[in-house]
Tab-separated table of C-alpha atoms in Angstrom:
chain	number	residue	atom	x	y	z
A	262	MET	CA	117.320	192.988	70.162
A	263	VAL	CA	114.737	191.627	67.533
A	264	ASN	CA	117.720	189.686	64.765
A	265	SER	CA	116.354	190.525	61.211
A	266	LYS	CA	117.856	191.179	57.567
A	267	SER	CA	118.620	194.525	56.679
A	268	VAL	CA	115.814	195.848	54.642
A	269	SER	CA	116.891	197.971	51.599
A	270	LYS	CA	115.191	201.342	52.263
A	271	PRO	CA	114.195	202.970	49.156
A	272	THR	CA	115.816	206.837	48.052
A	273	THR	CA	114.649	207.213	44.325
A	274	VAL	CA	111.148	207.375	42.819
A	275	GLU	CA	112.482	204.306	40.276
A	276	ASP	CA	113.892	202.730	43.843
A	277	VAL	CA	109.873	203.298	44.241
A	278	LEU	CA	108.192	201.851	41.301
A	279	LYS	CA	110.409	198.562	40.648
A	280	ILE	CA	109.517	197.316	44.315
A	281	VAL	CA	105.951	198.074	43.559
A	282	GLU	CA	106.372	195.539	40.495
A	283	GLU	CA	107.867	193.218	42.192
A	284	ARG	CA	106.857	193.115	45.281
A	285	ASP	CA	103.232	193.625	43.363
A	286	VAL	CA	101.877	196.277	45.369
A	287	LYS	CA	98.241	197.197	44.242
A	288	PHE	CA	97.563	200.213	46.343
A	289	ILE	CA	99.989	203.138	48.468
A	290	ARG	CA	98.487	204.493	51.418
A	291	THR	CA	99.699	208.474	51.081
A	292	GLN	CA	100.050	210.264	54.715
A	293	PHE	CA	101.487	212.908	56.162
A	294	THR	CA	100.035	214.274	59.657
A	295	ASP	CA	98.183	217.213	60.055
A	296	ILE	CA	99.291	220.631	63.120
A	297	LEU	CA	97.924	217.770	66.073
A	298	GLY	CA	100.149	214.798	64.940
A	299	MET	CA	97.074	212.696	63.354
A	300	VAL	CA	98.357	210.377	60.433
A	301	LYS	CA	95.352	211.617	57.436
A	302	SER	CA	95.515	209.492	54.905
A	303	TRP	CA	94.122	207.859	51.817
A	304	ALA	CA	94.300	205.107	49.247
A	305	ILE	CA	95.369	205.509	45.570
A	306	PRO	CA	96.014	202.870	43.340
A	307	ALA	CA	99.497	201.624	41.925
A	308	THR	CA	99.351	202.481	38.848
A	309	ASP	CA	98.470	205.786	39.094
A	310	LEU	CA	101.792	206.182	41.896
A	311	GLU	CA	104.666	207.258	38.795
A	312	ASP	CA	101.936	209.989	37.740
A	313	VAL	CA	101.594	210.940	41.591
A	314	PHE	CA	105.940	211.538	41.965
A	315	LYS	CA	105.405	214.185	39.034
A	316	ASN	CA	101.910	215.835	39.748
A	317	GLY	CA	101.171	214.898	43.702
A	318	VAL	CA	97.925	214.734	44.363
A	319	MET	CA	95.647	216.766	45.128
A	320	PHE	CA	93.693	217.453	48.418
A	321	ASP	CA	91.134	220.054	49.853
A	322	GLY	CA	93.069	221.378	52.900
A	323	SER	CA	90.019	222.754	54.910
A	324	SER	CA	88.740	220.198	56.317
A	325	ILE	CA	92.710	219.578	57.565
A	326	GLU	CA	92.939	220.526	61.336
A	327	GLY	CA	95.490	223.942	61.197
A	328	PHE	CA	95.501	223.942	57.650
A	329	THR	CA	93.872	226.349	55.277
A	330	ARG	CA	90.246	227.914	55.672
A	331	ILE	CA	87.448	226.989	52.429
A	332	GLU	CA	88.642	229.920	50.218
A	333	GLU	CA	92.261	228.756	49.973
A	334	SER	CA	91.144	225.147	50.443
A	335	ASP	CA	93.276	223.183	48.151
A	336	MET	CA	96.842	220.915	48.688
A	337	VAL	CA	98.420	218.929	46.988
A	338	LEU	CA	100.593	216.075	48.441
A	339	MET	CA	104.068	215.193	47.167
A	340	PRO	CA	105.439	211.702	48.134
A	341	ASP	CA	108.942	211.341	49.023
A	342	PRO	CA	109.835	208.538	47.862
A	343	SER	CA	112.783	207.734	50.323
A	344	THR	CA	109.499	206.863	53.074
A	345	PHE	CA	107.866	204.240	50.593
A	346	ARG	CA	107.684	200.836	53.363
A	347	ILE	CA	105.460	197.487	52.236
A	348	LEU	CA	102.430	197.041	55.089
A	349	PRO	CA	104.137	193.661	56.597
A	350	TRP	CA	100.407	193.393	58.068
A	351	ARG	CA	98.775	192.632	54.473
A	352	PRO	CA	97.952	189.884	52.209
A	353	LYS	CA	102.018	189.455	50.653
A	354	GLU	CA	99.667	188.879	47.008
A	355	GLY	CA	97.885	192.425	45.752
A	356	ALA	CA	100.675	194.363	48.588
A	357	VAL	CA	99.891	197.970	49.909
A	358	ALA	CA	102.752	199.627	51.037
A	359	ARG	CA	102.619	203.597	52.180
A	360	ILE	CA	104.485	206.374	51.749
A	361	ILE	CA	104.868	209.944	53.283
A	362	GLY	CA	104.831	213.641	51.484
A	363	ASP	CA	105.304	217.776	51.671
A	364	VAL	CA	102.101	219.355	51.504
A	365	LYS	CA	102.204	222.414	49.007
A	366	ARG	CA	100.610	224.647	47.252
A	367	PRO	CA	99.150	224.270	43.949
A	368	ASN	CA	101.349	226.627	42.361
A	369	GLY	CA	104.165	224.215	43.647
A	370	LYS	CA	105.274	226.294	46.803
A	371	ALA	CA	105.994	224.797	50.471
A	372	PHE	CA	103.107	225.176	52.538
A	373	GLU	CA	103.681	226.969	55.580
A	374	GLY	CA	100.954	224.558	57.483
A	375	ASP	CA	103.076	221.143	56.916
A	376	PRO	CA	104.448	220.510	59.996
A	377	ARG	CA	106.997	218.258	58.072
A	378	PHE	CA	108.041	221.956	56.627
A	379	ILE	CA	108.020	223.657	59.585
A	380	LEU	CA	110.784	220.312	60.554
A	381	LYS	CA	113.595	220.892	57.231
A	382	ARG	CA	113.013	224.580	58.439
A	383	ALA	CA	114.689	223.843	61.507
A	384	ILE	CA	117.203	221.212	59.557
A	385	ALA	CA	118.163	224.279	57.531
A	386	GLU	CA	118.821	226.335	60.010
A	387	ALA	CA	121.172	223.945	61.786
A	388	ASP	CA	122.808	223.318	58.562
A	389	LYS	CA	124.081	227.283	57.789
A	390	MET	CA	126.091	226.317	61.448
A	391	GLY	CA	127.177	223.247	60.205
A	392	TYR	CA	125.328	221.192	62.172
A	393	THR	CA	122.684	217.465	61.594
A	394	MET	CA	120.357	216.369	64.393
A	395	ASN	CA	120.577	212.830	65.772
A	396	VAL	CA	117.683	212.098	67.756
A	397	GLY	CA	117.004	208.628	69.076
A	398	PRO	CA	113.432	208.995	71.238
A	399	GLU	CA	111.611	206.122	73.674
A	400	LEU	CA	107.981	206.100	73.192
A	401	GLU	CA	106.289	204.204	75.855
A	402	PHE	CA	102.869	202.796	74.753
A	403	PHE	CA	99.737	201.005	76.682
A	404	LEU	CA	98.007	197.483	75.516
A	405	PHE	CA	94.283	197.481	76.563
A	406	LYS	CA	91.219	194.607	76.012
A	407	LEU	CA	88.543	196.124	73.257
A	408	ASP	CA	85.517	195.211	74.304
A	409	ALA	CA	82.744	193.148	72.116
A	410	ASP	CA	81.501	195.955	70.089
A	411	GLY	CA	86.252	196.285	69.878
A	412	LYS	CA	86.005	199.268	71.429
A	413	PRO	CA	89.469	200.675	72.955
A	414	THR	CA	88.487	199.816	77.409
A	415	THR	CA	91.245	200.394	79.760
A	416	GLN	CA	90.904	196.875	81.279
A	417	LEU	CA	94.770	195.634	81.598
A	418	THR	CA	96.590	192.868	79.764
A	419	ASP	CA	98.954	191.965	81.941
A	420	ASN	CA	100.298	192.943	85.691
A	421	GLY	CA	103.697	192.559	84.692
A	422	GLY	CA	105.927	195.354	85.645
A	423	TYR	CA	110.098	196.273	84.246
A	424	PHE	CA	111.789	193.926	82.064
A	425	ASP	CA	108.861	191.194	83.090
A	426	PHE	CA	108.570	188.316	80.456
A	427	ALA	CA	105.441	185.944	80.402
A	428	PRO	CA	103.556	183.947	82.270
A	429	LEU	CA	103.821	187.992	83.914
A	430	ASP	CA	103.550	189.851	80.493
A	431	LEU	CA	101.171	188.168	78.655
A	432	ALA	CA	101.513	190.356	75.482
A	433	GLN	CA	104.734	189.858	74.656
A	434	ASP	CA	103.501	188.079	72.310
A	435	VAL	CA	101.929	191.128	70.333
A	436	ARG	CA	104.852	192.541	70.882
A	437	ARG	CA	106.672	189.926	69.347
A	438	ALA	CA	105.091	190.525	66.228
A	439	ILE	CA	105.058	194.633	66.178
A	440	ASP	CA	108.797	194.361	66.679
A	441	PHE	CA	109.234	191.787	63.603
A	442	ALA	CA	106.025	194.143	61.823
A	443	LEU	CA	109.465	197.656	62.661
A	444	VAL	CA	112.405	195.580	61.687
A	445	ASP	CA	110.356	194.485	58.348
A	446	MET	CA	109.542	198.302	57.556
A	447	GLY	CA	113.758	199.329	58.340
A	448	PHE	CA	113.600	199.435	61.840
A	449	ARG	CA	116.653	198.545	64.167
A	450	ILE	CA	115.179	197.897	67.733
A	451	GLU	CA	117.106	198.458	70.218
A	452	ALA	CA	115.392	197.044	72.601
A	453	SER	CA	111.842	196.034	73.799
A	454	HIS	CA	110.499	194.987	77.150
A	455	HIS	CA	107.920	195.390	78.672
A	456	GLU	CA	107.799	199.189	81.404
A	457	VAL	CA	107.036	199.457	84.714
A	458	ALA	CA	103.188	199.122	84.744
A	459	PRO	CA	100.840	197.601	84.456
A	460	SER	CA	100.105	196.331	80.654
A	461	GLN	CA	102.748	199.337	79.908
A	462	HIS	CA	105.397	198.984	77.444
A	463	GLU	CA	108.309	200.313	75.198
A	464	ILE	CA	110.617	200.040	72.343
A	465	ASN	CA	113.548	202.357	71.241
A	466	PHE	CA	114.541	201.532	67.952
A	467	ARG	CA	117.765	203.054	67.071
A	468	PHE	CA	118.995	207.118	66.538
A	469	GLY	CA	118.985	208.274	63.728
A	470	ASP	CA	119.064	211.716	61.108
A	471	VAL	CA	115.649	213.876	63.163
A	472	LEU	CA	113.736	214.302	59.953
A	473	SER	CA	113.592	210.563	59.175
A	474	THR	CA	113.069	209.589	63.171
A	475	ALA	CA	110.983	212.290	63.223
A	476	ASP	CA	108.812	209.938	60.037
A	477	SER	CA	109.976	206.880	61.703
A	478	VAL	CA	107.287	208.351	64.958
A	479	VAL	CA	105.003	208.251	63.144
A	480	THR	CA	105.304	204.838	61.579
A	481	PHE	CA	105.573	203.738	64.643
A	482	LYS	CA	102.088	204.842	65.948
A	483	TYR	CA	100.918	203.418	62.478
A	484	VAL	CA	102.272	200.117	62.961
A	485	VAL	CA	101.500	199.363	66.157
A	486	LYS	CA	98.600	200.224	66.293
A	487	SER	CA	97.730	198.658	63.639
A	488	VAL	CA	99.524	195.410	64.700
A	489	ALA	CA	98.081	195.352	68.208
A	490	TYR	CA	94.395	195.774	66.699
A	491	HIS	CA	94.928	192.316	64.507
A	492	HIS	CA	95.910	190.710	67.713
A	493	GLY	CA	92.931	191.956	69.183
A	494	TYR	CA	94.098	194.910	71.813
A	495	TYR	CA	94.190	198.593	71.286
A	496	ALA	CA	97.348	200.112	72.085
A	497	SER	CA	96.853	203.735	73.725
A	498	PHE	CA	99.736	206.194	73.020
A	499	MET	CA	97.500	208.623	75.831
A	500	PRO	CA	100.117	209.549	78.310
A	501	LYS	CA	98.179	209.081	80.887
A	502	PRO	CA	95.018	206.124	80.817
A	503	LEU	CA	95.607	204.551	84.279
A	504	TYR	CA	96.082	206.623	88.059
A	505	GLY	CA	98.275	205.865	89.905
A	506	VAL	CA	100.197	203.998	87.930
A	507	ASN	CA	103.311	205.325	85.779
A	508	GLY	CA	102.295	206.775	83.014
A	509	SER	CA	103.555	207.387	79.247
A	510	GLY	CA	105.912	209.855	77.876
A	511	MET	CA	108.173	209.996	74.664
A	512	HIS	CA	112.138	210.746	76.204
A	513	SER	CA	114.250	212.374	73.419
A	514	ASN	CA	117.768	211.512	72.777
A	515	GLN	CA	119.823	214.191	70.796
A	516	SER	CA	123.054	214.862	69.756
A	517	LEU	CA	124.412	217.254	67.088
A	518	MET	CA	126.926	215.738	65.132
A	519	LYS	CA	129.828	218.344	62.806
A	520	ASP	CA	132.574	217.045	60.214
A	521	GLY	CA	130.970	214.170	60.859
A	522	LYS	CA	132.299	213.883	64.107
A	523	ASN	CA	129.978	213.844	67.226
A	524	ALA	CA	129.719	217.696	68.368
A	525	PHE	CA	128.645	217.303	72.046
A	526	TYR	CA	131.673	214.787	72.540
A	527	ASP	CA	134.720	216.019	74.002
A	528	PRO	CA	137.527	214.074	75.723
A	529	GLU	CA	139.311	215.888	77.183
A	530	THR	CA	136.410	217.748	79.381
A	531	SER	CA	136.087	216.235	82.681
A	532	ASP	CA	132.879	215.322	82.108
A	533	GLY	CA	133.179	213.963	78.521
A	534	LEU	CA	130.402	217.036	77.300
A	535	SER	CA	132.096	220.200	75.256
A	536	GLN	CA	130.953	222.943	75.083
A	537	THR	CA	128.399	222.749	72.769
A	538	ALA	CA	126.577	220.951	74.511
A	539	ARG	CA	126.133	222.481	77.441
A	540	TYR	CA	125.698	225.340	75.340
A	541	TYR	CA	122.632	223.576	73.337
A	542	ILE	CA	121.472	222.341	76.624
A	543	GLY	CA	121.294	225.696	78.317
A	544	GLY	CA	119.483	226.078	75.023
A	545	LEU	CA	116.448	224.162	76.288
A	546	LEU	CA	116.139	225.111	79.452
A	547	LYS	CA	115.821	228.775	78.683
A	548	HIS	CA	112.899	227.734	76.592
A	549	ILE	CA	111.311	224.241	77.353
A	550	ARG	CA	108.521	225.735	79.494
A	551	GLU	CA	108.212	227.780	76.299
A	552	PHE	CA	107.296	224.898	74.288
A	553	ALA	CA	106.341	222.140	76.784
A	554	ALA	CA	102.706	222.682	75.296
A	555	VAL	CA	104.165	221.204	72.125
A	556	THR	CA	106.679	218.793	73.194
A	557	ASN	CA	103.145	218.046	76.220
A	558	SER	CA	100.270	219.599	73.453
A	559	THR	CA	96.948	217.638	75.774
A	560	VAL	CA	95.795	217.659	78.917
A	561	ASN	CA	96.227	214.342	79.841
A	562	SER	CA	100.073	214.981	80.001
A	563	TYR	CA	100.141	216.991	82.858
A	564	LYS	CA	98.607	213.920	84.595
A	565	ARG	CA	102.005	212.891	84.082
A	566	LEU	CA	104.396	215.209	84.600
A	567	VAL	CA	103.684	215.142	88.740
A	568	PRO	CA	106.184	214.097	91.221
A	569	GLY	CA	106.530	209.845	92.241
A	570	TYR	CA	105.806	208.995	88.892
A	571	GLU	CA	109.708	208.917	86.672
A	572	ALA	CA	108.176	212.180	85.135
A	573	PRO	CA	110.323	214.676	85.315
A	574	ILE	CA	108.203	218.796	86.969
A	575	TYR	CA	111.457	220.999	87.304
A	576	ALA	CA	113.496	222.323	84.699
A	577	ALA	CA	117.651	221.201	85.231
A	578	TRP	CA	119.879	219.022	84.196
A	579	SER	CA	122.007	215.995	85.503
A	580	ALA	CA	124.219	213.407	84.148
A	581	SER	CA	122.300	210.437	86.792
A	582	ASN	CA	119.444	212.395	88.531
A	583	ARG	CA	116.477	210.851	86.972
A	584	SER	CA	114.392	213.253	88.876
A	585	ALA	CA	116.071	215.862	85.766
A	586	LEU	CA	114.707	217.086	83.527
A	587	ILE	CA	117.416	215.970	81.463
A	588	ARG	CA	119.747	213.402	81.492
A	589	ILE	CA	123.374	212.508	79.991
A	590	PRO	CA	122.963	209.338	79.938
A	591	ALA	CA	126.965	207.734	80.538
A	592	THR	CA	127.507	206.407	77.101
A	593	ARG	CA	130.053	208.675	75.504
A	594	GLY	CA	132.064	208.664	72.041
A	595	ALA	CA	129.833	209.011	68.885
A	596	GLY	CA	127.122	208.312	72.052
A	597	THR	CA	127.178	211.215	73.956
A	598	ARG	CA	123.492	212.933	73.826
A	599	VAL	CA	121.172	214.651	76.137
A	600	GLU	CA	118.318	213.086	77.225
A	601	LEU	CA	115.143	215.528	76.843
A	602	ARG	CA	112.854	213.560	79.442
A	603	CYS	CA	109.670	215.198	79.711
A	604	PRO	CA	107.687	214.827	75.839
A	605	ASP	CA	105.544	212.468	74.937
A	606	PRO	CA	103.761	209.965	72.556
A	607	ALA	CA	101.194	212.362	71.897
A	608	CYS	CA	102.222	214.814	70.380
A	609	ASN	CA	103.578	215.983	67.179
A	610	PRO	CA	107.278	214.323	66.763
A	611	TYR	CA	108.059	217.032	64.421
A	612	LEU	CA	106.927	219.980	65.160
A	613	ALA	CA	108.132	218.607	69.064
A	614	PHE	CA	111.714	217.873	67.681
A	615	ALA	CA	112.040	220.821	65.654
A	616	SER	CA	111.453	222.849	68.419
A	617	MET	CA	113.891	221.188	70.520
A	618	LEU	CA	116.830	221.694	67.716
A	619	HIS	CA	115.487	225.657	67.240
A	620	SER	CA	115.500	225.567	71.513
A	621	GLY	CA	119.505	224.544	71.178
A	622	LEU	CA	120.691	226.160	68.366
A	623	ASP	CA	119.845	229.209	69.987
A	624	GLY	CA	121.697	228.137	72.992
A	625	VAL	CA	124.857	227.166	71.197
A	626	LYS	CA	124.899	230.495	68.974
A	627	ASN	CA	124.035	233.037	71.936
A	628	GLN	CA	126.446	230.814	74.593
A	629	ILE	CA	123.475	230.827	76.738
A	630	GLU	CA	125.042	228.704	79.675
A	631	PRO	CA	123.131	225.897	81.735
A	632	PRO	CA	123.543	226.494	84.967
A	633	GLU	CA	125.251	223.536	87.583
A	634	ALA	CA	124.322	220.727	86.876
A	635	THR	CA	121.666	218.623	89.671
A	636	ASN	CA	122.636	215.661	90.686
A	637	VAL	CA	120.622	215.458	94.455
A	638	ASN	CA	116.448	214.135	93.825
A	639	ILE	CA	115.122	217.500	92.826
A	640	PHE	CA	112.061	216.789	94.414
A	641	LYS	CA	113.795	216.416	97.897
A	642	LEU	CA	114.649	220.071	97.909
A	643	SER	CA	112.586	222.620	99.486
A	644	GLU	CA	111.048	225.733	97.926
A	645	GLU	CA	113.503	227.909	98.741
A	646	GLU	CA	116.537	225.777	96.713
A	647	LYS	CA	115.255	225.522	94.169
A	648	VAL	CA	115.164	229.358	93.708
A	649	SER	CA	118.628	229.085	94.722
A	650	ARG	CA	119.318	226.854	92.139
A	651	GLY	CA	117.876	228.752	89.353
A	652	ILE	CA	115.581	225.359	89.005
A	653	GLU	CA	111.517	225.693	87.315
A	654	SER	CA	108.699	224.149	87.385
A	655	LEU	CA	107.367	222.733	83.836
A	656	PRO	CA	103.169	223.966	83.415
A	657	GLY	CA	100.976	223.020	85.343
A	658	ASN	CA	98.737	222.433	83.401
A	659	LEU	CA	97.870	223.268	78.837
A	660	LYS	CA	96.471	225.845	79.877
A	661	GLU	CA	99.049	226.980	81.891
A	662	ALA	CA	101.755	225.940	78.756
A	663	LEU	CA	99.379	227.560	76.660
A	664	ASP	CA	99.738	231.039	77.589
A	665	LEU	CA	103.208	230.779	78.187
A	666	MET	CA	103.774	229.872	74.573
A	667	LYS	CA	101.639	232.333	73.899
A	668	GLU	CA	103.640	235.370	75.079
A	669	SER	CA	106.879	233.795	73.337
A	670	ASP	CA	108.026	235.511	69.810
A	671	PHE	CA	110.485	233.084	69.847
A	672	MET	CA	107.707	229.956	69.303
A	673	LYS	CA	106.041	232.567	66.602
A	674	ASN	CA	109.595	231.768	65.002
A	675	VAL	CA	109.925	228.001	65.516
A	676	LEU	CA	106.216	227.407	64.420
A	677	GLY	CA	105.848	230.143	62.117
A	678	GLU	CA	102.471	232.432	62.609
A	679	HIS	CA	100.539	230.292	59.841
A	680	THR	CA	100.361	227.283	63.268
A	681	PHE	CA	101.541	229.148	65.782
A	682	ASN	CA	98.177	230.817	65.142
A	683	SER	CA	95.915	227.766	64.029
A	684	PHE	CA	98.074	226.113	67.440
A	685	LEU	CA	97.000	227.569	70.130
A	686	LYS	CA	93.534	228.016	68.550
A	687	ALA	CA	92.826	224.722	68.608
A	688	LYS	CA	94.850	223.474	72.241
A	689	ASN	CA	92.737	226.214	73.848
A	690	ALA	CA	89.670	225.076	72.081
A	691	GLU	CA	90.502	222.304	73.123
A	692	TRP	CA	90.964	223.625	77.153
A	693	ASN	CA	87.469	225.649	77.451
A	694	ASP	CA	85.996	222.263	76.397
A	695	TYR	CA	87.963	219.907	78.657
A	696	LYS	CA	87.054	222.591	81.265
A	697	THR	CA	83.145	222.913	80.934
A	698	ILE	CA	83.047	219.019	81.702
A	699	VAL	CA	82.060	217.736	85.039
A	700	HIS	CA	84.682	214.908	85.491
A	701	PRO	CA	83.962	211.861	87.719
A	702	TRP	CA	86.352	213.006	90.939
A	703	GLU	CA	83.875	216.155	91.010
A	704	ILE	CA	81.222	214.417	90.972
A	705	GLU	CA	82.505	211.868	93.513
A	706	ASN	CA	84.276	214.399	95.771
A	707	TYR	CA	81.184	216.878	96.503
A	708	LEU	CA	77.849	215.246	95.331
A	709	SER	CA	77.046	213.759	98.474
A	710	ILE	CA	78.900	216.167	100.648
A	711	LEU	CA	77.766	219.900	99.640
């Protein structure tokens, strides 16, 4: 836990303009993500900010992955004042800030391909049912060395393991600098430590409402990469950058709130889980194979989802079994939650959380009962035993995940037809490019014998 004074977060345009004046902010980086989760950003002078809050910033949407055709390219970014944060690694005099915005069409209508809008639509669906969603993601990443030209490598910064510290955790000071930068930007850090693999780290921040948390994931990755680079390292959120060690996940703890109380908790049941929680789990398990292409969105993602490296590959749930896709942490009461363990930090958090929320809500609406909890090591079950328990495997590669998503009317509804088709097009192109490349493994294993 990093101790720091809590940072007051602006909520209105007036709040932001006051901070800009008091803190001598000269430039603001406006930000949003494309459908793949890549941050798009450009700077505006602080003197233009008041006008931007009123009228937005025009940009060319035809140049953004999954946005619009060239004949309908004009887009407007409308900044959200609640996302304004000063970048703590920039100079104090002539400071620089960033702000996240919503993408609109020139007529002011929300752009259906904006990932933030897609999540807001899921939030509205939950609101109709009387629920709000809280999420607490756990993001893992690797810190690697840069080469002489400042380019990233996979050279290790240490050989530490889980919870190790200096001298085994040689990047401890870098992680601490990241912690303080995050706190300065309003994060409440709950845990920061070295992970299982060498050069691997994890920083957990406090759960919050799903929209703010998705914004925070985007900010988190931006901060980690920026601070690491300023210290001469490269931070990678690639799910599996190294062979033979654990990959990086984004375990997503989630719960529904209703009337100010945790709807997943029921003190009258033997395990403290409410029927709502069970239905929510049922919805996640029903749809996980359909939305895996969103939560695990790269070719590399499926190199992580293999046996032996603490990553789930089977659609099952349990209160304690870490080989299950969904784990129920022991905390009860206000902290009752379900932990989905397959997502990785390469995903677009807006689309990933929207997929989770819609799936859980579908379980609640249609009273989808989950199968019996699996409290044995699934990796030790025979194929017949897995079939008898109704345990399916996650997709084995990106192509399989995309094919499952393509046939899913549920996911077309979650993403909207525009983003659904654009996502499939972009990711199928990625797969087709991958499958035509001759990889080093093939050369090593075939060249000398064939």
